[in-house]
Coordinates of C-alpha atoms in Angstrom, one line a residue:
M1 CA 41.4 109.6 171.7
K2 CA 39.2 109.4 168.2
I3 CA 37.6 112.7 166.4
D4 CA 34.0 113.0 165.8
G5 CA 33.5 112.7 162.1
R6 CA 32.4 109.4 159.7
K7 CA 35.7 110.6 157.7
Q8 CA 37.7 110.6 160.7
M9 CA 36.2 107.4 162.3
F10 CA 38.3 104.4 162.0
H11 CA 35.8 101.7 162.7
R12 CA 37.9 98.5 163.9
E13 CA 36.2 95.5 163.3
R14 CA 34.9 93.8 166.6
P15 CA 34.6 90.2 166.5
C16 CA 31.4 88.8 167.0
L17 CA 30.6 88.7 171.1
K18 CA 28.3 85.9 171.6
V19 CA 26.0 87.8 173.9
L20 CA 24.4 84.1 175.5
F21 CA 21.5 86.4 176.8
T22 CA 20.8 87.9 173.4
G23 CA 22.6 86.3 170.5
L24 CA 23.8 89.2 169.0
C25 CA 27.2 90.4 167.5
L26 CA 28.4 93.4 169.1
G27 CA 30.0 94.5 166.2
M28 CA 28.0 97.3 164.4
T29 CA 26.1 97.5 167.2
S30 CA 28.7 98.8 168.9
F31 CA 29.6 101.4 166.1
L32 CA 26.0 102.8 166.0
V33 CA 25.5 103.2 169.3
M34 CA 28.9 105.3 169.3
W35 CA 26.9 107.4 167.2
S36 CA 23.9 108.0 169.2
C37 CA 26.4 109.4 171.9
M38 CA 27.5 112.4 169.6
S39 CA 25.9 114.8 169.3
R40 CA 25.4 115.9 165.8
E41 CA 28.1 118.4 165.5
K42 CA 29.4 120.1 162.0
E43 CA 31.4 117.7 160.7
K44 CA 35.7 119.1 160.9
Q45 CA 38.4 117.8 158.5
P46 CA 41.8 118.2 159.2
P47 CA 43.7 120.5 157.2
Q48 CA 45.0 118.8 154.2
N49 CA 48.3 120.0 154.6
L50 CA 48.1 118.8 158.7
L51 CA 50.6 116.5 158.7
F52 CA 53.4 117.5 156.1
Q53 CA 55.7 118.9 159.0
H54 CA 56.0 114.9 159.6
F55 CA 55.9 113.6 156.4
G56 CA 56.6 116.3 153.8
K57 CA 60.1 116.6 154.1
L58 CA 61.3 113.1 154.2
H59 CA 63.3 114.6 150.3
N60 CA 64.6 117.6 150.8
S61 CA 62.9 120.4 149.4
T62 CA 64.2 124.3 149.1
N63 CA 60.7 125.5 147.9
S64 CA 59.2 124.6 151.5
F65 CA 59.3 126.5 154.8
T66 CA 58.8 125.7 158.8
S67 CA 56.8 128.4 160.5
P68 CA 58.3 129.6 164.1
A69 CA 54.9 129.7 165.2
D70 CA 53.0 126.9 164.8
G71 CA 55.6 124.5 163.3
V72 CA 53.6 123.8 160.1
L73 CA 55.4 122.7 156.8
E74 CA 53.8 125.1 153.9
I75 CA 54.0 123.2 151.2
S76 CA 52.0 122.7 147.8
S77 CA 49.4 119.8 148.4
E78 CA 50.1 118.2 145.2
E79 CA 54.4 118.2 145.6
S80 CA 53.7 116.8 149.3
E81 CA 51.8 113.4 148.0
S82 CA 54.2 113.1 145.0
L83 CA 57.4 113.0 147.4
T84 CA 55.7 110.9 150.5
S85 CA 54.3 108.6 148.0
S86 CA 57.2 107.7 146.6
Y87 CA 58.8 106.9 150.1
Y88 CA 55.6 105.0 150.7
S89 CA 56.0 102.9 148.1
E90 CA 58.9 101.6 148.5
F91 CA 57.4 99.7 151.5
G92 CA 54.0 98.4 149.3
I93 CA 52.3 101.2 151.0
S94 CA 49.4 103.2 148.3
S95 CA 48.5 106.6 149.1
K96 CA 45.1 105.4 150.2
R97 CA 46.7 103.8 153.3
Y98 CA 49.1 106.9 153.9
S99 CA 45.7 109.1 154.2
S100 CA 44.5 106.7 156.5
L101 CA 47.8 107.3 158.4
K102 CA 46.9 111.0 158.1
Q103 CA 43.5 111.2 159.7
A104 CA 44.7 108.5 162.9
L105 CA 47.4 110.9 163.5
Y106 CA 44.7 113.9 163.4
W107 CA 44.5 115.8 166.5
A108 CA 42.7 118.5 167.0
G109 CA 44.3 121.6 169.0
P110 CA 43.6 125.4 170.0
D111 CA 41.6 127.6 167.1
R112 CA 42.6 130.7 168.2
S113 CA 45.5 132.4 169.9
V114 CA 45.6 131.1 173.9
T115 CA 47.6 134.2 175.7
D116 CA 47.5 132.7 179.3
V117 CA 47.3 129.8 181.1
S118 CA 43.8 130.5 182.7
M119 CA 42.3 130.2 179.8
S120 CA 43.5 126.3 179.5
T121 CA 41.2 123.3 180.0
S122 CA 41.2 123.4 184.3
P123 CA 40.4 119.7 185.4
A124 CA 38.8 121.5 188.4
H125 CA 36.7 122.8 186.7
S126 CA 35.5 120.3 183.7
T127 CA 32.7 117.8 184.4
F128 CA 31.2 114.7 182.9
I129 CA 27.9 112.9 183.2
I130 CA 25.8 109.7 182.7
Q131 CA 23.8 110.2 179.7
N132 CA 20.0 108.7 180.4
L133 CA 21.0 107.5 184.1
K134 CA 19.0 104.4 185.1
N135 CA 18.2 102.8 189.2
S136 CA 20.0 99.5 187.0
Y137 CA 21.1 98.0 184.4
Q138 CA 21.9 94.6 182.5
I139 CA 24.7 93.2 182.0
G140 CA 25.8 93.6 178.2
E141 CA 24.2 97.3 178.5
E142 CA 26.4 99.9 177.0
I143 CA 26.1 103.4 178.6
C144 CA 26.9 106.8 177.2
V145 CA 29.3 109.7 179.1
T146 CA 29.9 113.1 178.4
I147 CA 32.6 115.4 179.3
H148 CA 32.3 119.1 179.1
A149 CA 35.7 120.9 179.3
R150 CA 36.0 124.1 181.0
D151 CA 39.3 126.9 181.6
F152 CA 39.9 128.1 184.3
K153 CA 37.2 130.8 184.9
N154 CA 34.8 127.9 184.4
N155 CA 33.8 129.2 180.8
S156 CA 33.3 125.8 178.3
K157 CA 35.8 125.4 176.1
P158 CA 35.0 125.9 172.4
Y159 CA 37.3 123.7 170.7
G160 CA 38.7 119.9 171.1
G161 CA 42.2 118.1 171.7
D162 CA 42.5 117.7 175.5
F163 CA 43.3 114.1 175.8
F164 CA 41.3 112.5 178.1
Q165 CA 41.6 108.7 179.2
A166 CA 38.3 107.4 181.7
K167 CA 37.7 103.9 182.3
L168 CA 34.6 102.3 184.1
F169 CA 36.2 100.8 187.6
S170 CA 34.6 98.2 190.6
S171 CA 35.8 97.2 194.2
K172 CA 35.4 93.5 192.8
K173 CA 39.2 94.5 191.0
A174 CA 37.2 95.2 187.5
S175 CA 37.6 97.7 185.2
V176 CA 36.9 98.6 182.0
F177 CA 38.4 101.6 179.2
G178 CA 36.5 103.8 177.0
E179 CA 37.6 105.5 174.4
V180 CA 37.2 109.4 174.0
V181 CA 35.8 110.5 171.4
D182 CA 36.5 114.5 170.8
L183 CA 33.7 116.8 169.4
L184 CA 35.8 119.6 168.4
N185 CA 33.7 121.9 170.1
G186 CA 34.6 121.7 174.0
S187 CA 32.4 118.4 174.3
Y188 CA 33.7 115.3 174.6
S189 CA 31.8 111.3 174.6
V190 CA 32.3 108.8 176.4
R191 CA 30.8 104.9 175.1
F192 CA 31.7 102.1 178.3
L193 CA 29.8 98.4 177.9
L194 CA 29.6 97.4 181.3
P195 CA 30.0 93.9 181.5
W196 CA 30.1 92.2 184.9
V197 CA 27.6 92.4 187.2
G198 CA 27.2 94.2 190.4
Q199 CA 27.9 98.1 190.9
A200 CA 30.5 100.2 188.7
Q201 CA 31.7 104.0 188.6
V202 CA 32.8 106.2 185.9
A203 CA 36.4 107.4 186.4
V204 CA 37.3 110.4 183.8
R205 CA 41.4 112.0 184.1
M206 CA 42.1 114.5 182.3
I207 CA 46.6 113.6 180.8
H208 CA 46.7 117.0 179.5
S209 CA 44.7 120.1 178.0
S210 CA 44.5 120.8 175.0
E211 CA 47.2 123.5 174.8
G212 CA 49.3 121.1 176.8
V213 CA 49.8 118.9 174.0
Q214 CA 50.6 121.9 171.2
V215 CA 53.4 122.1 174.2
L216 CA 54.7 118.3 173.6
K217 CA 53.4 118.8 169.6
H218 CA 56.0 121.9 170.0
H219 CA 59.0 120.1 171.3
R220 CA 58.3 116.6 169.5
D221 CA 58.7 118.4 166.2
T222 CA 61.6 121.4 167.3
D223 CA 63.0 119.6 169.8
S224 CA 64.1 115.5 169.2
D225 CA 67.3 116.3 171.1
R226 CA 66.9 117.3 174.3
V227 CA 67.2 113.2 175.5
F228 CA 71.0 112.5 174.3
F229 CA 73.1 109.8 174.0
N230 CA 77.3 108.8 174.6
G231 CA 79.4 106.8 172.3
Y232 CA 82.4 105.4 174.1
F233 CA 85.9 105.6 172.4
E234 CA 88.1 103.0 173.1
G235 CA 92.0 102.6 171.1
P236 CA 95.8 101.6 171.7
G237 CA 97.8 104.9 173.2
P238 CA 101.2 105.6 173.3
N239 CA 103.0 103.6 175.6
G240 CA 100.5 100.8 175.7
T241 CA 97.8 103.0 177.0
R242 CA 94.0 102.9 176.0
L243 CA 92.9 106.0 175.1
K244 CA 89.4 106.3 176.3
E245 CA 86.5 109.4 174.8
I246 CA 83.5 109.8 175.7
V247 CA 81.1 112.0 172.8
K248 CA 77.5 113.0 172.3
C249 CA 75.7 110.7 170.2
N250 CA 72.2 111.2 168.2
V251 CA 70.2 109.9 165.5
K252 CA 70.7 110.9 162.3
W253 CA 67.8 113.4 161.4
D254 CA 69.2 116.7 159.7
K255 CA 65.8 118.4 161.3
N256 CA 63.8 119.2 163.9
G257 CA 66.1 119.8 165.9
L258 CA 68.3 117.2 165.6
E259 CA 70.8 118.7 163.2
R260 CA 72.1 120.2 166.4
V261 CA 74.2 117.8 167.1
G262 CA 76.4 118.9 163.9
K263 CA 77.0 118.4 160.1
G264 CA 80.0 116.9 158.2
D265 CA 83.5 116.9 159.9
C266 CA 82.2 117.5 163.4
C267 CA 81.0 114.2 163.5
C268 CA 81.0 110.2 162.7
E269 CA 78.1 108.8 161.1
Y270 CA 76.9 105.5 161.2
K271 CA 74.3 103.7 158.1
D272 CA 73.6 100.2 158.5
S273 CA 73.5 99.2 155.1
R274 CA 70.3 96.6 155.5
S275 CA 67.8 99.1 157.3
G276 CA 69.2 102.1 156.2
E277 CA 69.1 103.5 159.7
E278 CA 71.7 106.3 160.8
W279 CA 73.2 107.4 163.6
R280 CA 75.8 110.4 164.7
C281 CA 78.6 110.9 167.4
K282 CA 80.7 113.2 167.5
K283 CA 83.9 113.4 166.4
P284 CA 86.4 112.6 169.0
K285 CA 89.7 114.4 169.4
S286 CA 92.3 111.0 169.3
L287 CA 90.5 108.5 167.9
P288 CA 89.0 107.5 164.6
C289 CA 85.3 106.8 164.4
S290 CA 85.9 102.6 164.0
A291 CA 87.1 103.5 168.2
R292 CA 83.1 103.4 168.7
V293 CA 83.0 100.1 171.0
Y294 CA 79.6 101.6 174.0
H295 CA 76.2 103.3 173.7
S296 CA 74.4 104.8 177.4
M297 CA 72.2 106.8 177.9
G298 CA 73.4 110.2 178.4
G299 CA 70.9 112.4 179.8
Y300 CA 68.1 114.8 179.6
V301 CA 67.7 118.3 178.2
K302 CA 64.8 120.5 179.5
R303 CA 64.5 123.5 177.6
V304 CA 60.1 124.1 178.1
T305 CA 59.8 127.5 178.7
A306 CA 58.4 129.2 182.4
K307 CA 55.0 129.6 179.8
E308 CA 55.1 126.1 178.6
A309 CA 55.6 124.6 181.9
K310 CA 52.5 126.0 183.9
F311 CA 50.6 124.7 180.5
L312 CA 51.7 120.7 181.9
Q313 CA 51.8 121.7 185.6
Q314 CA 48.0 120.3 185.3
T315 CA 48.5 116.5 183.9
N316 CA 46.7 113.3 184.9
K317 CA 43.7 115.1 187.8
G318 CA 41.1 113.5 187.7
I319 CA 38.0 116.2 186.8
N320 CA 34.3 115.8 188.4
G321 CA 31.1 114.2 187.7
Q322 CA 28.7 111.8 188.5
K323 CA 29.9 109.7 190.6
S324 CA 26.6 107.2 191.0
L325 CA 27.0 103.5 191.6
L326 CA 26.0 102.3 188.8
N327 CA 24.0 99.0 189.7
I328 CA 24.5 96.0 187.1
L329 CA 21.5 92.5 187.6
P330 CA 22.1 89.5 185.8
S331 CA 20.2 89.3 182.8
N332 CA 17.4 86.8 182.1
E333 CA 19.3 84.5 180.2
S334 CA 22.7 84.7 181.3
K335 CA 25.5 86.2 183.4
R336 CA 28.7 86.7 181.5
I337 CA 29.5 87.9 177.7
D338 CA 31.6 84.8 176.2
V339 CA 33.5 85.8 173.6
R340 CA 34.4 81.5 171.2
E341 CA 36.5 83.0 168.3
K342 CA 39.7 81.5 168.2
C343 CA 42.4 83.3 168.3
R344 CA 43.7 83.5 165.2
P345 CA 46.6 86.1 163.6
G346 CA 45.2 89.4 161.8
L347 CA 41.8 89.8 163.9
H348 CA 41.5 93.7 165.0
S349 CA 41.8 94.8 168.1
P350 CA 37.9 96.3 170.2
V351 CA 36.7 98.7 171.8
P352 CA 36.9 97.8 174.2
A353 CA 39.4 95.3 173.8
G354 CA 38.0 93.3 177.2
F355 CA 37.7 93.7 180.6
Y356 CA 39.5 93.1 184.2
L357 CA 37.3 91.0 186.7
N358 CA 39.0 89.7 190.2
D359 CA 42.2 91.1 188.9
V360 CA 42.0 88.3 185.2
W361 CA 41.8 89.8 181.9
T362 CA 39.0 89.0 179.6
S363 CA 39.4 89.2 176.6
F364 CA 37.5 90.1 173.3
V365 CA 39.9 89.9 170.8
C366 CA 39.8 86.0 170.5
K367 CA 39.0 82.9 173.4
T368 CA 41.9 83.1 175.9
R369 CA 42.7 80.6 179.2
Q370 CA 45.1 81.0 181.4
F371 CA 48.0 79.2 182.0
T372 CA 49.5 77.6 184.9
P373 CA 53.3 76.6 184.6
Q374 CA 53.0 72.9 183.7
K375 CA 50.7 74.7 181.4
T376 CA 52.4 77.7 180.3
T377 CA 55.7 74.6 179.7
Q378 CA 53.4 72.5 177.8
C379 CA 52.6 75.4 175.4
L380 CA 56.3 76.4 175.2
K381 CA 57.9 72.7 174.2
D382 CA 60.4 72.9 171.3
K383 CA 59.4 76.4 171.1
H384 CA 62.3 79.0 169.7
I385 CA 60.6 82.3 171.2
Y386 CA 62.6 85.5 170.1
M387 CA 61.8 89.0 172.0
M388 CA 62.3 91.9 170.8
G389 CA 61.9 95.5 172.1
D390 CA 62.3 97.7 175.4
S391 CA 62.5 96.6 179.2
T392 CA 57.9 95.7 179.4
M393 CA 59.3 92.8 176.5
R394 CA 62.5 92.2 179.2
Q395 CA 59.7 91.9 182.1
W396 CA 57.9 89.0 179.9
F397 CA 61.7 87.6 179.5
E398 CA 62.3 87.8 183.3
F399 CA 58.1 86.5 184.3
F400 CA 59.3 83.1 182.1
L401 CA 62.4 82.3 184.3
R402 CA 59.6 82.5 187.7
A403 CA 56.5 81.3 185.5
V404 CA 58.4 78.1 183.8
P405 CA 61.2 76.6 186.8
S406 CA 62.8 74.1 183.8
L407 CA 63.7 77.6 181.8
K408 CA 67.7 78.5 183.4
Q409 CA 69.2 81.6 182.2
M410 CA 72.5 81.3 180.8
N411 CA 75.3 83.9 181.7
L412 CA 76.1 85.5 178.5
H413 CA 77.8 88.5 180.3
V414 CA 76.3 91.1 179.1
Q415 CA 74.5 94.1 180.3
F416 CA 71.0 93.0 181.1
Q417 CA 69.1 96.5 180.2
A418 CA 70.5 95.8 176.2
G419 CA 70.9 92.1 176.1
P420 CA 71.1 90.1 174.8
L421 CA 69.3 87.5 176.5
L422 CA 69.3 83.3 176.8
A423 CA 67.4 80.9 178.6
V424 CA 66.4 77.7 177.5
D425 CA 64.6 74.4 179.2
V426 CA 66.7 71.4 177.3
G427 CA 64.2 68.9 178.1
N428 CA 61.4 70.6 176.9
N429 CA 63.4 71.7 174.1
I430 CA 62.7 75.8 174.7
D431 CA 65.4 78.5 173.8
L432 CA 63.8 82.3 175.0
H433 CA 65.1 85.7 174.0
W434 CA 65.4 88.7 174.6
R435 CA 67.4 91.6 173.1
A436 CA 66.8 95.6 172.6
H437 CA 65.3 96.9 169.3
G438 CA 68.6 99.2 168.9
V439 CA 69.4 102.7 169.0
P440 CA 67.9 105.4 169.8
L441 CA 67.8 103.2 173.3
R442 CA 67.9 105.0 176.9
C443 CA 70.3 102.1 178.9
R444 CA 73.6 101.7 180.6
K445 CA 77.0 101.3 179.2
T446 CA 76.3 98.6 176.7
E447 CA 78.2 97.1 173.9
V448 CA 78.1 98.6 170.3
A449 CA 77.9 95.3 168.6
N450 CA 75.3 94.3 170.9
L451 CA 72.7 96.7 169.1
H452 CA 70.5 94.7 166.3
Y453 CA 68.1 96.7 164.4
I454 CA 64.7 94.4 164.8
S455 CA 64.5 94.1 161.0
N456 CA 67.4 92.8 160.6
E457 CA 67.1 90.1 163.3
I458 CA 63.9 89.2 161.5
E459 CA 65.6 89.3 157.8
D460 CA 68.0 86.3 159.7
L461 CA 65.2 84.4 161.3
A462 CA 64.4 80.7 159.1
G463 CA 61.4 81.2 160.9
G464 CA 58.8 78.3 160.9
P465 CA 56.3 76.5 162.2
H466 CA 58.4 76.5 166.1
T467 CA 59.5 80.0 165.7
V468 CA 57.6 82.3 167.8
I469 CA 58.7 86.7 166.7
V470 CA 57.7 89.1 169.5
F471 CA 58.7 92.7 169.2
N472 CA 57.6 95.9 170.4
L473 CA 58.2 99.4 170.0
G474 CA 57.1 103.0 171.5
P475 CA 58.8 104.4 175.0
H476 CA 62.0 105.1 173.5
F477 CA 61.0 107.2 170.6
T478 CA 59.2 109.4 172.5
T479 CA 61.2 112.3 171.4
Y480 CA 61.7 111.7 167.9
P481 CA 59.7 113.1 164.9
L482 CA 57.2 111.0 163.4
D483 CA 58.0 110.3 160.0
F484 CA 61.3 108.3 161.8
F485 CA 59.3 105.9 163.6
T486 CA 57.1 105.3 160.8
H487 CA 60.2 104.4 158.5
R488 CA 61.5 102.6 161.9
V489 CA 57.8 100.7 161.7
L490 CA 58.0 100.0 158.0
R491 CA 61.2 99.0 157.5
I492 CA 60.2 96.0 160.2
R493 CA 57.3 95.9 158.4
K494 CA 59.1 95.1 155.3
A495 CA 61.1 91.9 157.3
V496 CA 57.8 90.8 158.8
V497 CA 55.9 90.6 155.1
D498 CA 59.0 88.7 153.3
L499 CA 59.3 85.8 156.7
L500 CA 56.0 85.5 156.0
Q501 CA 56.0 84.8 152.4
R502 CA 59.0 82.3 153.1
A503 CA 57.6 81.0 156.7
P504 CA 53.6 81.2 157.0
A505 CA 53.8 78.9 159.3
T506 CA 55.4 81.6 161.5
T507 CA 53.8 83.3 164.6
V508 CA 54.3 86.9 164.4
I509 CA 53.2 88.8 167.8
I510 CA 53.3 92.7 168.5
K511 CA 52.6 93.9 171.8
T512 CA 51.5 97.4 171.3
V513 CA 52.6 100.7 173.8
N514 CA 51.2 100.9 177.1
T515 CA 50.8 103.8 179.1
G516 CA 52.6 105.0 181.7
Y517 CA 55.0 108.1 180.9
K518 CA 53.2 112.1 181.6
D519 CA 56.0 114.5 180.8
V520 CA 57.9 116.3 177.8
F521 CA 60.3 113.6 178.0
G522 CA 57.7 110.3 177.2
S523 CA 54.1 111.6 177.8
D524 CA 51.6 109.0 176.7
W525 CA 50.0 111.5 174.1
Y526 CA 53.4 111.3 172.3
S527 CA 53.0 106.8 173.1
L528 CA 49.6 107.1 171.5
Q529 CA 50.9 108.7 168.4
L530 CA 53.6 105.9 168.0
D531 CA 51.0 102.8 168.7
R532 CA 49.0 104.8 166.2
I533 CA 51.6 104.5 163.7
L534 CA 52.6 100.9 164.6
R535 CA 48.5 99.7 164.6
W536 CA 48.7 101.6 160.4
A537 CA 51.6 99.2 159.6
F538 CA 50.4 96.1 160.8
Q539 CA 47.0 96.1 160.3
D540 CA 47.1 93.9 156.7
V541 CA 50.2 91.6 157.4
G542 CA 48.3 88.6 159.4
V543 CA 50.4 89.1 162.5
Y544 CA 48.4 89.1 166.3
I545 CA 47.7 92.6 167.6
L546 CA 48.3 92.2 172.1
D547 CA 47.1 95.6 172.9
V548 CA 48.4 96.6 176.3
W549 CA 47.3 100.1 175.7
Q550 CA 43.8 99.4 177.1
M551 CA 44.9 96.6 180.0
T552 CA 47.6 99.2 181.5
A553 CA 45.1 102.0 181.0
C554 CA 41.9 101.3 182.8
H555 CA 43.3 99.1 185.5
Y556 CA 43.8 100.4 189.7
S557 CA 47.4 100.5 189.6
K558 CA 49.5 103.1 189.6
E559 CA 50.6 103.3 186.3
N560 CA 54.0 102.5 185.6
I561 CA 55.8 102.2 182.1
H562 CA 56.9 99.3 184.1
P563 CA 53.1 97.4 185.0
G564 CA 52.9 95.3 188.0
R565 CA 53.2 91.5 188.2
V566 CA 49.2 91.5 188.3
I567 CA 49.3 93.1 184.7
I568 CA 51.9 90.8 183.1
K569 CA 50.5 87.9 183.9
N570 CA 47.3 88.9 181.9
E571 CA 49.5 89.9 179.2
M572 CA 51.2 86.2 179.0
D573 CA 48.0 84.5 179.2
I574 CA 46.8 86.2 176.3
F575 CA 50.8 85.5 175.1
L576 CA 50.0 81.9 175.3
S577 CA 46.8 81.7 173.6
F578 CA 47.7 83.0 170.7
I579 CA 50.6 80.5 170.9
C580 CA 48.6 77.5 171.3
P581 CA 44.6 78.9 171.3
E582 CA 43.7 75.1 172.8

């Protein structure tokens, strides 16, 4: 969701798409068309202290307090800027860059008290219309769609903050993502590119109402311990017995509800000397803190009130609108949009980043191609591929095992959900690695010694022209404060920057967050904000960004945090195109 207003709009450079029938670079065109879709509402700026609840308490301050009503930390702007500037300077982040992060994370909300669910946005009453609908269009044209949010009494909503997702699709297994722009007055604008010949139809879903988003935000800011973990302690007991204890564990972060784990002598604390990451477990009754051997997911604690639950009931619902079939005709000069730019690090991901047609993704980032098993093997030959992240990254590892018959997985006798996993192709000199990103990690019982932080792993790699590193972060961090996630990402960023300085020929690829979650423990709204932090942190580092957000948001298959094989195959084709652009 974007915010209307030039100071709010983050223009991501679009590579020059060679539109064969016009020869026009769509870079500035897309930006100008976006503005032509919008009504000229008065620009609204986020309040200066909007994100202080996330970033203002990075250092303890005796002059701050949190309001239980809205969770907003009251702190002077001068003090906040000083605190955050000193914190981010450690990672080479200027105050200007930090300000851009605040802008990227800004999300509008209700400007009045909402006392009843009937005042919240109703997907059944909200509608969308296609502006200036025509009998036919030519491939490469754009359409503008306006969404009007209404409450359960059919009143127009006077403020923004609803989380909508929109796509254009057809029966030819074709679809394209549309970015929703919040006009801050109850209306929203969506721009769609028409990239295929044939018919197309608009679909809009309300993922969460503005009021539902506020519930999610409240629980992220005050209830971050609602996902907890188990720590397994083992040690020698009397008469040759083995003592075992299981205790609760979580991130050591003394705010946002995580302080409920306990402080001081109640707990065992584990600080990683390199990354600075801290973990905390309840102290076992009869074993020392050094006896922690295993980690696993503990469980979920649902603290959503009955009133809050009502605001979350209307989740992921389609809204009514013009169901007209758009007729898209060939141009007089060409039938397709072609992207000719060679894949290279540092390219920005435009909107749209590509589109599906007959289940094949055509990228607008750079020129990609489809890979057969033979071409996949040729591309990976003499490569050391290190994959780090969550189970959506492990899907890539599993894909390669199927796609490259000569790759053989080694049995390392570890828990599959956490790894590490290893596959090798001796004849082609390929080694493929995957491991989880470290705690917090929702997984089955696994050895603590096998849970490594991504930044530490990258620091331990020599890099070079035969090394490929790809990682992702997201689903396991959705319940945690944004400053905690930002800290983790910036540690990884520093490790990547150092790696590229000592070995600039190393290929580094970041897989963005994908859609799939829809509840208070892992909503797409949480994921979207984490995705923005990840992109913000690496926008100037010179890495490849593989945008799977759009690929999962617009596909016709039922959304799942673990995408189906069609989507994974297209992700792999882009990944391989990054490694082997020609």
